[in-house]
Coordinates of C-alpha atoms in Angstrom, one line a residue:
M1 CA 6.6 -155.6 37.0
S2 CA 9.6 -156.4 39.0
G3 CA 11.5 -157.6 35.9
W4 CA 11.0 -154.3 34.3
L5 CA 12.2 -152.5 37.4
V6 CA 15.3 -154.5 37.6
A7 CA 16.0 -153.8 33.9
D8 CA 15.5 -150.1 34.4
V9 CA 17.8 -150.1 37.4
A10 CA 20.5 -152.0 35.5
A11 CA 20.2 -149.7 32.5
G12 CA 20.5 -146.7 34.8
I13 CA 23.6 -148.1 36.5
A14 CA 25.1 -148.8 33.1
A15 CA 24.5 -145.3 31.9
F16 CA 25.9 -143.9 35.1
V17 CA 29.0 -146.0 34.7
A18 CA 29.3 -144.9 31.1
V19 CA 29.0 -141.3 32.1
L20 CA 31.7 -141.8 34.8
L21 CA 34.0 -143.5 32.3
L22 CA 33.4 -140.7 29.8
C23 CA 34.1 -138.1 32.5
A24 CA 37.3 -140.0 33.4
W25 CA 38.4 -140.1 29.8
A26 CA 37.7 -136.4 29.4
Y27 CA 39.6 -135.7 32.6
V28 CA 42.6 -137.7 31.5
R29 CA 42.6 -135.9 28.1
V30 CA 42.2 -132.5 29.7
S31 CA 44.8 -133.3 32.3
A32 CA 47.2 -134.4 29.6
G33 CA 46.5 -131.2 27.7
I34 CA 47.0 -129.1 30.7
L35 CA 50.2 -130.9 31.5
R36 CA 51.4 -130.4 27.9
T37 CA 50.4 -126.7 28.1
H38 CA 52.1 -126.4 31.5
R39 CA 55.3 -128.0 30.1
M40 CA 55.2 -125.7 27.1
L41 CA 54.7 -122.7 29.3
A42 CA 57.5 -123.8 31.5
G43 CA 59.7 -124.2 28.5
L44 CA 58.7 -120.8 27.2
A45 CA 59.3 -119.3 30.7
A46 CA 62.8 -120.9 30.7
A47 CA 63.5 -119.6 27.3
V48 CA 62.4 -116.1 28.2
G49 CA 64.4 -116.3 31.4
H50 CA 67.6 -117.0 29.4
V51 CA 67.4 -114.5 26.6
S52 CA 69.7 -111.5 26.6
D53 CA 66.9 -109.0 26.3
G54 CA 65.0 -107.7 29.3
I55 CA 61.3 -108.7 29.0
V56 CA 58.3 -107.2 31.0
L57 CA 54.7 -108.5 30.8
L58 CA 52.0 -106.0 31.8
G59 CA 48.2 -105.9 32.0
S60 CA 46.1 -103.3 30.3
D61 CA 45.9 -101.5 33.7
G62 CA 49.7 -100.9 33.4
R63 CA 50.6 -103.2 36.2
I64 CA 53.6 -105.5 35.9
R65 CA 52.7 -109.2 35.8
Y66 CA 56.1 -110.7 35.0
A67 CA 59.8 -109.6 34.5
N68 CA 62.5 -111.9 33.4
P69 CA 65.8 -112.3 35.2
Q70 CA 67.6 -110.3 32.6
F71 CA 65.5 -107.2 33.2
E72 CA 65.9 -107.8 37.0
R73 CA 69.7 -107.7 36.6
R74 CA 69.6 -104.7 34.4
S75 CA 67.3 -102.7 36.6
G76 CA 68.9 -103.9 39.9
L77 CA 65.5 -105.0 41.2
V78 CA 63.9 -108.3 42.0
A79 CA 60.5 -109.7 41.0
C80 CA 58.8 -108.8 44.3
D81 CA 59.8 -105.2 43.7
L82 CA 58.2 -105.2 40.2
V83 CA 55.3 -107.7 40.0
G84 CA 52.0 -106.0 40.9
H85 CA 53.4 -102.5 40.7
A86 CA 52.3 -100.0 38.1
A87 CA 54.9 -99.3 35.4
S88 CA 54.8 -95.7 36.4
E89 CA 55.9 -96.7 39.9
A90 CA 58.7 -99.1 38.9
I91 CA 62.1 -97.6 39.4
G92 CA 63.7 -99.3 36.4
I93 CA 61.2 -98.3 33.7
P94 CA 61.8 -94.9 32.0
A95 CA 59.0 -92.3 31.7
E96 CA 58.9 -92.4 27.9
V97 CA 58.3 -96.2 28.0
V98 CA 55.5 -95.7 30.6
R99 CA 53.8 -93.3 28.2
A100 CA 54.3 -95.7 25.3
I101 CA 52.7 -98.6 27.4
A102 CA 49.7 -96.5 28.2
D103 CA 49.2 -95.5 24.5
C104 CA 49.6 -99.0 23.3
A105 CA 47.1 -100.3 25.9
I106 CA 44.5 -97.8 24.6
S107 CA 45.1 -98.1 20.9
G108 CA 46.4 -101.6 20.6
S109 CA 49.3 -100.4 18.5
R110 CA 53.0 -101.0 18.7
W111 CA 55.9 -98.7 19.7
T112 CA 59.6 -98.8 19.1
G113 CA 62.1 -96.3 20.6
R114 CA 65.1 -95.7 22.7
A115 CA 65.3 -94.9 26.4
M116 CA 68.0 -94.6 29.1
L117 CA 67.6 -97.3 31.8
R118 CA 69.1 -96.5 35.2
D119 CA 69.6 -99.2 37.7
T120 CA 69.4 -98.9 41.5
A121 CA 73.2 -98.3 41.6
G122 CA 72.9 -95.4 39.3
K123 CA 74.4 -97.1 36.2
V124 CA 72.8 -95.9 33.0
S125 CA 72.5 -98.0 29.8
E126 CA 71.0 -97.1 26.5
E127 CA 68.1 -99.4 25.6
E128 CA 66.2 -100.1 22.4
V129 CA 62.6 -100.7 23.6
F130 CA 59.7 -102.6 21.8
V131 CA 56.2 -102.5 23.2
A132 CA 53.4 -104.5 21.6
P133 CA 50.0 -106.2 22.5
A134 CA 50.5 -109.8 23.6
G135 CA 47.0 -111.3 23.7
E136 CA 44.7 -111.6 26.7
L137 CA 45.2 -112.2 30.4
D138 CA 42.7 -113.2 33.1
M139 CA 39.5 -111.3 33.8
G140 CA 39.3 -110.1 30.2
Q141 CA 42.4 -107.9 30.4
S142 CA 44.6 -107.5 27.4
A143 CA 48.4 -108.1 27.8
L144 CA 51.3 -105.9 26.7
V145 CA 54.9 -107.0 26.4
A146 CA 57.9 -104.6 26.7
V147 CA 61.3 -105.8 25.4
F148 CA 64.4 -104.0 26.4
R149 CA 67.6 -104.5 24.3
D150 CA 70.9 -102.9 25.5
V151 CA 72.5 -101.0 22.6
T152 CA 75.0 -98.9 24.7
G153 CA 78.0 -100.5 23.0
R154 CA 76.4 -100.4 19.6
A155 CA 76.2 -96.6 19.6
S156 CA 79.9 -96.3 20.6
N157 CA 80.9 -98.9 18.0
A158 CA 79.0 -97.1 15.3
L159 CA 80.7 -93.8 16.3
E160 CA 84.0 -95.6 16.3
N161 CA 83.3 -97.0 12.9
E162 CA 82.4 -93.6 11.6
R163 CA 85.6 -92.2 13.0
L164 CA 87.7 -95.0 11.4
A165 CA 85.9 -94.5 8.1
A166 CA 86.6 -90.7 8.3
A167 CA 90.2 -91.4 9.1
V168 CA 90.6 -93.6 6.1
R169 CA 88.7 -91.2 3.9
Y170 CA 90.7 -88.1 4.8
A171 CA 94.1 -89.8 5.3
A172 CA 97.0 -88.3 3.4
D173 CA 98.3 -91.9 2.7
S174 CA 96.9 -94.0 -0.1
I175 CA 94.9 -96.9 1.3
E176 CA 93.7 -100.0 -0.7
I177 CA 91.6 -102.9 0.6
L178 CA 91.8 -106.1 -1.4
D179 CA 89.8 -109.3 -1.2
A180 CA 91.3 -112.7 -0.5
E181 CA 92.2 -113.1 -4.2
G182 CA 94.1 -109.8 -4.3
R183 CA 91.4 -107.8 -6.2
I184 CA 90.7 -104.1 -5.2
Q185 CA 87.5 -103.6 -3.3
Y186 CA 88.1 -100.1 -2.0
V187 CA 90.6 -97.2 -2.4
N188 CA 90.5 -93.9 -0.5
P189 CA 90.5 -90.4 -2.1
A190 CA 94.3 -90.1 -1.6
Y191 CA 94.8 -93.1 -3.7
E192 CA 92.5 -91.8 -6.4
R193 CA 94.4 -88.5 -6.5
N194 CA 97.9 -90.1 -6.6
Q195 CA 97.0 -92.6 -9.3
N196 CA 94.6 -90.4 -11.1
V197 CA 91.8 -93.0 -11.1
T198 CA 88.4 -93.5 -9.5
L199 CA 87.1 -96.4 -7.3
A200 CA 84.6 -97.3 -9.9
N201 CA 87.4 -97.8 -12.5
V202 CA 89.7 -99.9 -10.4
R203 CA 87.3 -102.1 -8.3
G204 CA 87.7 -105.7 -9.1
H205 CA 91.2 -105.2 -10.7
R206 CA 94.5 -106.3 -9.2
P207 CA 96.9 -103.5 -8.1
E208 CA 99.5 -104.5 -10.7
E209 CA 96.9 -103.9 -13.4
V210 CA 96.3 -100.3 -12.2
E211 CA 99.7 -99.1 -11.0
K212 CA 102.6 -98.6 -13.3
V213 CA 105.1 -100.0 -10.9
V214 CA 108.8 -99.9 -11.7
V215 CA 110.0 -103.3 -10.5
Q216 CA 113.4 -103.2 -8.8
D217 CA 115.2 -106.1 -7.3
G218 CA 112.0 -108.1 -7.4
A219 CA 110.5 -106.0 -4.7
Y220 CA 107.0 -106.1 -6.2
N221 CA 107.1 -109.9 -6.6
E222 CA 108.4 -110.2 -3.1
M223 CA 105.4 -108.1 -1.9
L224 CA 102.9 -110.3 -3.7
Q225 CA 104.6 -113.5 -2.4
A226 CA 104.8 -112.3 1.2
A227 CA 101.3 -110.9 1.5
L228 CA 99.0 -112.4 -1.1
Y229 CA 100.4 -116.0 -1.0
D230 CA 102.1 -116.4 2.4
G231 CA 99.8 -114.2 4.4
R232 CA 102.7 -112.3 5.9
T233 CA 103.0 -108.5 6.4
W234 CA 105.4 -106.9 4.0
S235 CA 107.0 -103.4 4.0
G236 CA 109.2 -101.8 1.5
L237 CA 109.8 -99.0 -1.0
L238 CA 108.1 -99.1 -4.5
K239 CA 108.4 -96.7 -7.4
S240 CA 105.6 -96.1 -9.9
H241 CA 104.9 -93.8 -12.8
I242 CA 101.7 -91.7 -12.4
A243 CA 99.8 -89.3 -14.7
G244 CA 102.0 -86.6 -16.1
G245 CA 105.1 -88.8 -16.2
R246 CA 106.0 -88.0 -12.6
M247 CA 107.8 -90.7 -10.6
L248 CA 106.1 -91.6 -7.3
E249 CA 108.2 -93.3 -4.6
E250 CA 106.1 -94.8 -1.8
Q251 CA 106.7 -96.6 1.5
V252 CA 104.3 -99.5 1.2
T253 CA 103.0 -101.8 4.0
V254 CA 100.8 -104.8 3.0
S255 CA 99.0 -106.5 5.9
P256 CA 96.7 -109.5 5.8
I257 CA 93.3 -109.4 7.6
R258 CA 92.3 -112.7 9.2
D259 CA 89.0 -114.0 10.5
D260 CA 88.5 -115.8 13.9
A261 CA 89.7 -119.0 12.4
G262 CA 92.9 -117.5 11.3
Q263 CA 92.1 -117.5 7.6
V264 CA 93.1 -114.6 5.4
T265 CA 90.0 -112.8 4.2
S266 CA 91.3 -109.6 2.8
F267 CA 94.4 -107.3 2.7
V268 CA 95.0 -103.7 3.5
I269 CA 97.7 -101.7 1.6
V270 CA 98.9 -98.4 3.0
K271 CA 101.2 -96.3 0.8
R272 CA 102.9 -93.1 2.0
D273 CA 104.4 -90.8 -0.6
V274 CA 108.0 -90.3 0.4
T275 CA 109.2 -88.9 -2.9
E276 CA 110.1 -85.5 -1.4
T277 CA 111.4 -87.1 1.8
R278 CA 113.7 -89.4 -0.2
L279 CA 114.9 -86.5 -2.2
L280 CA 115.7 -84.6 1.0
E281 CA 117.4 -87.6 2.4
M282 CA 119.6 -88.0 -0.6
Q283 CA 120.5 -84.3 -0.5
L284 CA 121.2 -84.6 3.3
A285 CA 123.3 -87.7 2.7
R286 CA 125.3 -85.9 -0.1
A287 CA 125.7 -82.9 2.2
H288 CA 126.9 -85.0 5.0
K289 CA 129.4 -86.8 2.7
L290 CA 130.7 -83.5 1.4
E291 CA 131.0 -82.4 5.0
A292 CA 133.0 -85.5 5.8
I293 CA 135.2 -84.9 2.7
G294 CA 135.7 -81.3 3.9
Q295 CA 136.8 -82.5 7.3
L296 CA 139.2 -84.9 5.6
A297 CA 140.3 -82.3 3.1
A298 CA 143.4 -81.2 5.0
G299 CA 144.5 -84.8 5.4
I300 CA 143.8 -85.6 1.7
A301 CA 145.7 -82.5 0.7
H302 CA 148.6 -83.7 2.8
E303 CA 148.5 -87.1 1.3
I304 CA 148.6 -85.6 -2.2
N305 CA 151.2 -83.0 -1.3
T306 CA 153.8 -85.6 -0.2
P307 CA 154.2 -87.3 -3.6
M308 CA 153.8 -84.0 -5.4
Q309 CA 156.8 -82.7 -3.6
F310 CA 159.2 -85.4 -4.6
V311 CA 157.7 -85.5 -8.1
G312 CA 158.4 -81.8 -8.4
D313 CA 161.9 -82.2 -7.0
N314 CA 162.6 -85.0 -9.5
L315 CA 161.3 -82.9 -12.4
R316 CA 163.6 -80.1 -11.4
F317 CA 166.5 -82.5 -11.2
L318 CA 165.7 -83.9 -14.6
D319 CA 165.5 -80.3 -16.0
R320 CA 169.0 -79.5 -14.6
S321 CA 170.3 -82.8 -15.9
F322 CA 169.0 -82.3 -19.3
R323 CA 170.5 -78.8 -19.5
S324 CA 173.9 -80.2 -18.5
V325 CA 173.9 -82.7 -21.3
L326 CA 172.4 -80.4 -23.9
P327 CA 175.8 -79.0 -25.1
I328 CA 177.1 -82.5 -25.7
L329 CA 173.9 -83.5 -27.6
T330 CA 174.1 -80.3 -29.6
R331 CA 177.7 -80.9 -30.7
L332 CA 176.9 -84.5 -31.6
V333 CA 173.6 -83.9 -33.4
N334 CA 174.6 -80.6 -35.2
P335 CA 178.4 -80.6 -35.8
A336 CA 177.9 -78.1 -38.7
E337 CA 177.1 -75.3 -36.2
S338 CA 180.7 -75.5 -34.8
T339 CA 183.5 -73.7 -36.7
R340 CA 185.7 -76.7 -36.3
E341 CA 185.7 -80.3 -35.4
P342 CA 185.7 -81.0 -31.6
N343 CA 188.7 -82.9 -30.4
E344 CA 188.6 -85.7 -27.8
E345 CA 189.8 -83.5 -25.0
E346 CA 186.9 -81.1 -25.5
F347 CA 184.4 -84.0 -25.4
L348 CA 185.9 -85.4 -22.3
A349 CA 185.7 -82.0 -20.7
L350 CA 182.0 -81.6 -21.6
I351 CA 181.3 -85.1 -20.2
R352 CA 183.1 -84.2 -17.0
D353 CA 181.1 -81.0 -16.6
A354 CA 177.8 -82.9 -17.2
D355 CA 178.8 -85.7 -14.7
L356 CA 177.3 -88.3 -17.0
D357 CA 178.1 -91.2 -14.6
F358 CA 176.0 -89.5 -11.9
L359 CA 173.2 -88.9 -14.3
V360 CA 173.2 -92.4 -15.6
A361 CA 172.7 -93.7 -12.1
E362 CA 170.2 -91.1 -10.8
V363 CA 168.0 -90.2 -13.7
P364 CA 166.3 -93.6 -14.0
L365 CA 165.6 -93.5 -10.2
A366 CA 164.1 -90.0 -10.5
I367 CA 161.9 -91.1 -13.3
E368 CA 160.8 -94.2 -11.4
Q369 CA 160.0 -92.2 -8.2
S370 CA 158.1 -89.6 -10.3
L371 CA 156.0 -92.4 -11.9
D372 CA 155.3 -93.9 -8.4
G373 CA 154.3 -90.5 -7.1
C374 CA 151.9 -90.0 -10.0
Q375 CA 150.4 -93.4 -9.4
R376 CA 149.9 -92.6 -5.7
I377 CA 148.2 -89.4 -6.6
A378 CA 146.0 -91.2 -9.1
H379 CA 145.1 -93.8 -6.5
I380 CA 144.0 -91.1 -4.0
V381 CA 142.0 -89.3 -6.6
K382 CA 140.3 -92.5 -7.7
A383 CA 139.6 -93.4 -4.1
M384 CA 138.0 -90.0 -3.7
K385 CA 135.9 -90.6 -6.8
D386 CA 134.7 -94.0 -5.5
F387 CA 134.0 -92.6 -2.0
S388 CA 132.0 -89.7 -3.3
H389 CA 129.8 -91.7 -5.6
P390 CA 126.2 -90.7 -4.8
G391 CA 124.8 -94.2 -4.8
A392 CA 121.1 -93.2 -4.8
D393 CA 119.9 -96.5 -6.0
M394 CA 120.8 -100.1 -5.0
T395 CA 123.8 -101.1 -7.1
A396 CA 125.8 -104.3 -7.3
V397 CA 129.4 -103.3 -6.2
D398 CA 132.7 -104.8 -5.2
L399 CA 132.5 -104.1 -1.5
N400 CA 136.2 -104.9 -0.9
R401 CA 137.2 -102.2 -3.4
A402 CA 134.8 -99.7 -1.8
I403 CA 136.3 -100.4 1.6
A404 CA 139.9 -100.0 0.3
S405 CA 138.9 -96.7 -1.3
T406 CA 137.5 -95.4 2.0
I407 CA 140.6 -96.4 3.9
T408 CA 142.7 -94.4 1.4
V409 CA 140.5 -91.4 1.8
A410 CA 140.8 -91.5 5.6
T411 CA 144.6 -92.2 5.6
N412 CA 145.5 -89.0 7.4
E413 CA 143.0 -89.9 10.2
W414 CA 144.6 -93.2 11.2
K415 CA 148.1 -93.5 9.8
Y416 CA 149.7 -91.7 12.8
V417 CA 148.0 -93.8 15.5
A418 CA 147.2 -97.2 14.0
E419 CA 148.2 -99.9 11.6
I420 CA 145.5 -101.1 9.2
H421 CA 145.1 -104.9 8.8
L422 CA 142.8 -106.0 6.0
D423 CA 141.2 -109.5 6.0
L424 CA 139.0 -109.2 3.0
D425 CA 137.4 -112.3 1.5
P426 CA 138.7 -112.5 -2.1
D427 CA 135.7 -114.6 -3.1
L428 CA 133.1 -112.1 -1.8
P429 CA 130.4 -111.7 -4.3
Q430 CA 129.2 -108.4 -5.5
V431 CA 126.8 -106.8 -2.9
V432 CA 123.6 -105.0 -3.9
C433 CA 123.6 -101.9 -1.7
H434 CA 123.6 -98.1 -1.5
V435 CA 127.4 -98.0 -2.0
G436 CA 127.9 -94.3 -1.2
E437 CA 126.0 -94.7 2.1
V438 CA 127.9 -97.9 3.0
N439 CA 131.2 -96.0 2.3
Q440 CA 130.0 -93.3 4.7
V441 CA 129.3 -95.9 7.4
V442 CA 132.7 -97.5 7.0
L443 CA 134.4 -94.0 7.1
N444 CA 132.5 -93.1 10.3
M445 CA 133.5 -96.4 12.0
L446 CA 137.1 -96.0 10.8
V447 CA 137.4 -92.5 12.1
N448 CA 135.8 -93.5 15.5
A449 CA 138.3 -96.4 15.8
A450 CA 141.2 -94.1 15.1
H451 CA 140.0 -91.6 17.7
A452 CA 139.6 -94.3 20.3
I453 CA 143.1 -95.6 19.6
G454 CA 144.5 -92.0 19.7
D455 CA 143.1 -91.6 23.2
I456 CA 145.4 -94.4 24.3
V457 CA 148.6 -94.0 22.1
G458 CA 148.6 -90.2 21.8
D459 CA 150.6 -89.1 18.8
G460 CA 151.8 -92.7 18.2
A461 CA 155.4 -92.0 19.1
G462 CA 155.4 -94.8 21.7
G463 CA 153.7 -97.3 19.4
K464 CA 150.6 -97.6 17.4
G465 CA 147.3 -99.5 17.8
A466 CA 145.6 -101.7 15.3
I467 CA 142.4 -101.5 13.2
T468 CA 141.3 -104.7 11.6
I469 CA 138.7 -104.7 8.8
S470 CA 137.3 -108.0 7.5
T471 CA 134.6 -109.1 5.2
R472 CA 132.9 -112.5 5.1
R473 CA 130.0 -114.3 3.5
S474 CA 127.5 -115.5 6.2
E475 CA 124.3 -117.4 6.1
E476 CA 122.3 -114.2 6.3
G477 CA 124.3 -112.2 3.7
I478 CA 127.5 -110.2 4.0
R479 CA 129.3 -109.3 7.2
I480 CA 131.8 -106.4 7.6
A481 CA 133.7 -106.3 10.9
I482 CA 135.7 -103.3 12.1
A483 CA 137.8 -104.0 15.2
D484 CA 140.1 -101.6 17.1
T485 CA 142.4 -101.7 20.1
G486 CA 141.1 -98.4 21.5
T487 CA 139.5 -97.4 24.8
G488 CA 136.4 -99.5 24.5
I489 CA 132.8 -98.5 25.3
P490 CA 131.5 -98.4 28.9
P491 CA 128.5 -100.6 29.5
E492 CA 126.4 -97.7 30.8
I493 CA 126.4 -95.9 27.4
R494 CA 126.1 -98.8 25.0
G495 CA 122.3 -98.6 24.9
R496 CA 122.6 -95.0 23.6
L497 CA 125.3 -95.5 20.9
F498 CA 122.9 -95.1 18.0
D499 CA 120.9 -92.2 19.5
P500 CA 121.1 -89.0 17.3
F501 CA 123.4 -86.3 18.6
F502 CA 124.7 -88.6 21.4
T503 CA 128.5 -88.4 21.6
T504 CA 131.3 -88.7 24.2
K505 CA 133.8 -86.7 22.1
E506 CA 134.8 -83.2 22.9
V507 CA 133.7 -80.3 20.7
G508 CA 135.5 -80.3 17.4
R509 CA 135.9 -84.1 17.0
G510 CA 132.6 -85.0 15.5
T511 CA 128.9 -84.1 15.2
G512 CA 127.6 -87.1 17.2
Q513 CA 125.8 -88.3 14.0
G514 CA 128.2 -91.1 12.9
L515 CA 126.6 -94.1 14.6
A516 CA 123.1 -92.7 14.2
I517 CA 123.7 -92.5 10.4
A518 CA 125.2 -96.0 10.5
Y519 CA 122.1 -97.4 12.1
D520 CA 119.8 -95.6 9.7
V521 CA 121.8 -96.9 6.6
I522 CA 122.3 -100.5 7.7
V523 CA 119.1 -101.2 9.6
R524 CA 116.4 -99.0 8.0
K525 CA 117.6 -98.7 4.4
H526 CA 119.2 -102.1 4.0
Q527 CA 117.1 -104.1 6.5
G528 CA 120.3 -105.4 8.2
W529 CA 121.6 -105.1 11.7
I530 CA 124.6 -104.0 13.7
D531 CA 126.4 -106.0 16.5
V532 CA 128.7 -104.4 19.0
E533 CA 131.2 -106.1 21.2
S534 CA 133.4 -104.0 23.5
E535 CA 135.6 -104.3 26.5
V536 CA 136.8 -101.2 28.3
G537 CA 140.6 -100.8 27.8
R538 CA 140.8 -103.6 25.2
G539 CA 138.9 -102.3 22.2
T540 CA 135.6 -102.5 20.3
T541 CA 134.3 -104.5 17.3
F542 CA 131.4 -103.2 15.2
T543 CA 129.9 -105.9 12.9
L544 CA 127.7 -104.7 10.0
H545 CA 125.3 -107.3 8.6
L546 CA 123.9 -106.7 5.1
P547 CA 121.3 -109.2 3.9
D548 CA 121.6 -111.0 0.6
R549 CA 119.8 -109.3 -2.3
P550 CA 119.5 -110.6 -5.9
A551 CA 122.0 -108.8 -8.1
K552 CA 119.6 -107.9 -10.9
V553 CA 121.0 -104.5 -11.6
T554 CA 124.0 -103.3 -13.6
P555 CA 127.3 -103.1 -11.6
L556 CA 129.2 -99.8 -11.3
A557 CA 131.8 -99.4 -14.0
A558 CA 135.3 -100.1 -12.9

C-alpha cells in the first residue's frame, strides 16, 4: 500500500516537473518571439522615423496614436500635442484630410488627394496625402495610416518645365537637341519651318544629313570637332541652302549637356537666322566706307590734281615744241611742196627759231615727268579700287598690299603732319579675312593717329610726327601694330574707347564710330582682339590680332 503511494507521489512530481519544464520552454520561445517582434517593431519604428514623408497612425475613432518625427517637423508640433488628440482637433491636419480619414474609417477604402499643410509658424506647404486601412489596433479597433508627401517644389518645377517647353516651342530661333552620338532627338517648329522638314522625318538622323550646309573654311567640321568630339561649346556662322533655293545664314551655338559625372549626354544647337541682319550689316559697312571715301574725297582729288597739273603743263609744252619743229619736218619730208630747194641758211634759221638744243634737252624730261604723273594717278586709282573692295566673304589677301593701298588713299590726312614708316613683314602669308572691313579699320586707326599728331605739331611747319605701321606673324596668327607720336590717351577714358558714339574729338572731325567699328570687325567678326598701349604726351600703339585661318578660298586677283 505504501509502495503504491510512493510511486504515485513520484509520478506526480515527475509530471509536475515536466509541466514546469514545458512551461519554461514555452516561455523561452514566446519571449524570444516577443523579443524578435519587439526588435522588428523597433526597426520599423526607426525606419518610419527616418523617411522623408510625414506619417500619422490613427484609430478608427479618429484619434492619433503615432506621428513620426518628419510630420512633427512639418507641422511644427511635438508628439504630446498630437498623440491622443482627434484628427479634427490637431492643428497640423487639414480639414479635407480629416474628412477623408472619417470616410476611410467607415468604408475601409483608400483616399489620395492634395492638401495645404500649415505649420504653427504659418508656413504653408503643398502635400500629396494617402490614407488607407492599416490592420487592427488594441480593443478591436481598426487602424488607419495617413502619409503626407511634400510636393511644393514639384508643382513649381512642373510649371517651370512647362514654361521652358513653351519657350523652346515658340522660340523664333531654330533649336535642335541631339543625343550623345550626334543624332537628332528633337527639333522645334522654327527649325521645321526654316528647313522645311518635320520632326518625324529627321529624328535619328545627323544634322549634316538633313541640312544642306555650305562648308566654308572648315567651319562645319570645326563645329563637329569642338562639340561632338571634344565636348566644347562652339559658336560661329553657317550658311545653308533651304527649300526654294534661298540661302540661309545662321548664327549657330552648339553646347554639350553633361550629367552629374561630367559625361556628355546630349547636345543643344541654337540657330538664329541672321540673313537679313548680315545683309543690313554689309549695306551699313558699304555705306560707312563710302562715307569715309567721301570724307577723303577732297584729299584724294588734291592728290590726283597735283600730277594732273604737271602732266597737263608738259603736254602743252610738247604741243608747242612740236609746232615749232613742224616747219622743219615739213620741208624735210615734203620738199616737193616748196617752189625751190631750201638753202643752208634757211635751214639754220628754222632751227634757231625752233630752239632745237632746248627741245632736245627738255622734251625727254617732259615725257618722263608725264609718265611718272600717269603712274602716280594709276597708283591712287588702284589704291582706291583695293580699298573700296566690298569684301563680304572671308578671302585670302596680301595684307601688306591692302595696308599700302589704305595709306595711299589717306595720304592727304597724314602727309602734312606725319611721316609714315612701314615695317611690313615680307614673308607674311596671305591672311583670310574680310579685307574691305580690315581696310576700314586700318583707315580709322590711321586717321586717328594723324589727328592725334596734328594736335601736337599743328600744320607741321615746325616739324612732323611719325606713324609706324608694322605686320608680323605671331603664335596666335597675324599682328598689325599702328603706333603714333601723338597726344596719347588719358587713363580715365581708356575703358570707353570702343563704346559706340564715344569720342573726344570736336564736331566735324569724326562720328565717334571708328574704334567701335574696329572692335566689331576684329573681335566679333574675326574672333581676334585689340591691345592698346598709350602714354599721355608720348603716343599710342593699337595692336590688331587676327587669328590664323586655313586659306581654303581663292585669293583676290592682283
